Every structure is written in C-alpha cells, then in structure tokens.
Amino acid sequence: MWYAIISQDVPDSLEKRLSVRPAHLQRLQDLTAAGRLLIAGPHPAIDSEDPGSAGFSGSLVVAEFASLADAQAWADADPYVSAGVYQQVTVKPFRKVLP
C-alpha cells in the first residue's frame, strides 16, 4: 500500500538538511530502485523553485510499504530525523487516484 510521509522542518533547518542530504537521498534512491517510490521532494519555505537561503519548510514522500508500521519505521530512520531537521513527521495511508 502507498503511504504519505509528511514532514515539518524545524526553523532554520537548511544547514542541518545539507549536512545529511546525501544519506537522505540514498534512501529515496533505494526505494526508487525497488519500484516503491511514487513521489518525493521538499517544500520550499518561500514561493520559489529555488528558495536559496530561505531553505525548506518540510518534505513529502509517497512510497509503498507492507504496512503502516513499516512506513513509520522507515520514516523514523531517516537521517533528517536523527540530524534534527524535522520537528514533526506524520505517516498515513495514501490512496492514489490520479493520474
């Protein structure tokens, strides 16, 4: 089943994000290679494709897991969690309708 992982950054998270971004991206690439990633990306903190020093306010990942518990465990193990980038992470089932 698909699960949405919706994360909210702490204020001024950009330096923390950048410090562990390669490890964060590797986990997403692993999901992609397994055919389990639907979409992933950050939420710019301002209305811009490239927010520069304004950074990001959070992230969205929609990926396939065997259960809600598995999705939560994957989210809990994210390098952004251990680095203190995220102040809140919500995991919930996602039903893809379109396209």
Short mmCIF file of C-alpha atoms in Angstrom, two decimals:
data_model
loop_
_atom_site.label_atom_id
_atom_site.label_comp_id
_atom_site.label_asym_id
_atom_site.label_seq_id
_atom_site.Cartn_x
_atom_site.Cartn_y
_atom_site.Cartn_z
CA MET A 1 0.00 0.00 0.00
CA TRP A 2 1.07 3.60 -0.55
CA TYR A 3 1.88 5.78 2.47
CA ALA A 4 2.37 9.54 2.66
CA ILE A 5 5.20 10.71 4.89
CA ILE A 6 4.66 14.39 5.63
CA SER A 7 7.47 16.09 7.48
CA GLN A 8 7.73 19.56 9.01
CA ASP A 9 11.16 21.15 9.43
CA VAL A 10 12.45 22.97 12.48
CA PRO A 11 13.10 26.69 11.87
CA ASP A 12 16.36 27.43 10.02
CA SER A 13 16.91 23.80 9.03
CA LEU A 14 18.92 24.38 5.86
CA GLU A 15 22.41 23.71 7.28
CA LYS A 16 21.21 20.53 9.00
CA ARG A 17 19.49 19.41 5.78
CA LEU A 18 22.58 19.92 3.69
CA SER A 19 24.81 18.06 6.15
CA VAL A 20 22.90 14.76 5.77
CA ARG A 21 21.26 15.22 2.36
CA PRO A 22 23.36 12.55 0.58
CA ALA A 23 22.27 9.85 3.07
CA HIS A 24 18.64 11.04 2.86
CA LEU A 25 18.71 10.89 -0.95
CA GLN A 26 20.32 7.44 -0.95
CA ARG A 27 17.34 6.03 0.95
CA LEU A 28 14.99 7.56 -1.63
CA GLN A 29 17.10 6.17 -4.47
CA ASP A 30 16.88 2.73 -2.86
CA LEU A 31 13.07 2.99 -2.83
CA THR A 32 13.15 4.11 -6.48
CA ALA A 33 15.33 1.16 -7.47
CA ALA A 34 12.86 -1.18 -5.77
CA GLY A 35 9.94 0.43 -7.68
CA ARG A 36 8.39 1.66 -4.43
CA LEU A 37 8.65 5.47 -4.70
CA LEU A 38 5.75 7.44 -6.18
CA ILE A 39 6.95 10.98 -5.42
CA ALA A 40 9.34 12.76 -3.10
CA GLY A 41 10.51 16.31 -2.57
CA PRO A 42 10.88 19.25 -0.23
CA HIS A 43 8.50 22.14 0.39
CA PRO A 44 10.33 25.42 -0.35
CA ALA A 45 9.94 27.90 2.53
CA ILE A 46 9.06 30.63 0.02
CA ASP A 47 7.15 30.67 -3.27
CA SER A 48 10.14 29.79 -5.42
CA GLU A 49 11.52 26.72 -7.17
CA ASP A 50 14.92 27.61 -5.66
CA PRO A 51 14.38 29.15 -2.23
CA GLY A 52 18.09 29.79 -1.68
CA SER A 53 18.93 30.68 1.91
CA ALA A 54 15.21 30.63 2.86
CA GLY A 55 15.50 26.85 2.71
CA PHE A 56 12.64 24.44 3.12
CA SER A 57 9.71 24.03 5.48
CA GLY A 58 9.31 20.27 5.18
CA SER A 59 9.11 17.30 2.83
CA LEU A 60 6.68 14.88 1.25
CA VAL A 61 7.41 11.25 0.40
CA VAL A 62 4.80 8.88 -1.01
CA ALA A 63 6.12 5.34 -1.12
CA GLU A 64 4.95 1.74 -0.95
CA PHE A 65 5.35 -0.25 2.26
CA ALA A 66 3.88 -3.52 3.53
CA SER A 67 2.21 -1.79 6.48
CA LEU A 68 1.77 1.47 8.32
CA ALA A 69 4.23 0.20 10.93
CA ASP A 70 6.85 -0.43 8.22
CA ALA A 71 6.30 3.05 6.77
CA GLN A 72 6.62 4.60 10.22
CA ALA A 73 9.81 2.66 10.94
CA TRP A 74 11.30 3.80 7.62
CA ALA A 75 10.36 7.41 8.36
CA ASP A 76 11.79 7.20 11.89
CA ALA A 77 15.13 6.03 10.48
CA ASP A 78 15.50 8.99 8.11
CA PRO A 79 18.81 10.87 8.51
CA TYR A 80 16.81 14.11 8.63
CA VAL A 81 15.15 12.84 11.82
CA SER A 82 18.41 11.94 13.55
CA ALA A 83 20.03 15.22 12.42
CA GLY A 84 17.19 17.27 13.91
CA VAL A 85 15.88 18.61 10.58
CA TYR A 86 12.30 17.51 11.20
CA GLN A 87 10.24 18.69 14.16
CA GLN A 88 7.25 16.55 13.20
CA VAL A 89 6.70 13.56 10.92
CA THR A 90 3.24 12.25 10.08
CA VAL A 91 2.76 8.93 8.29
CA LYS A 92 -0.63 7.96 6.90
CA PRO A 93 -2.10 5.68 4.28
CA PHE A 94 -2.38 7.19 0.80
CA ARG A 95 -4.75 6.16 -1.94
CA LYS A 96 -3.54 7.10 -5.42
CA VAL A 97 -6.45 8.10 -7.64
CA LEU A 98 -4.95 10.18 -10.47
CA PRO A 99 -3.15 10.00 -12.78
#
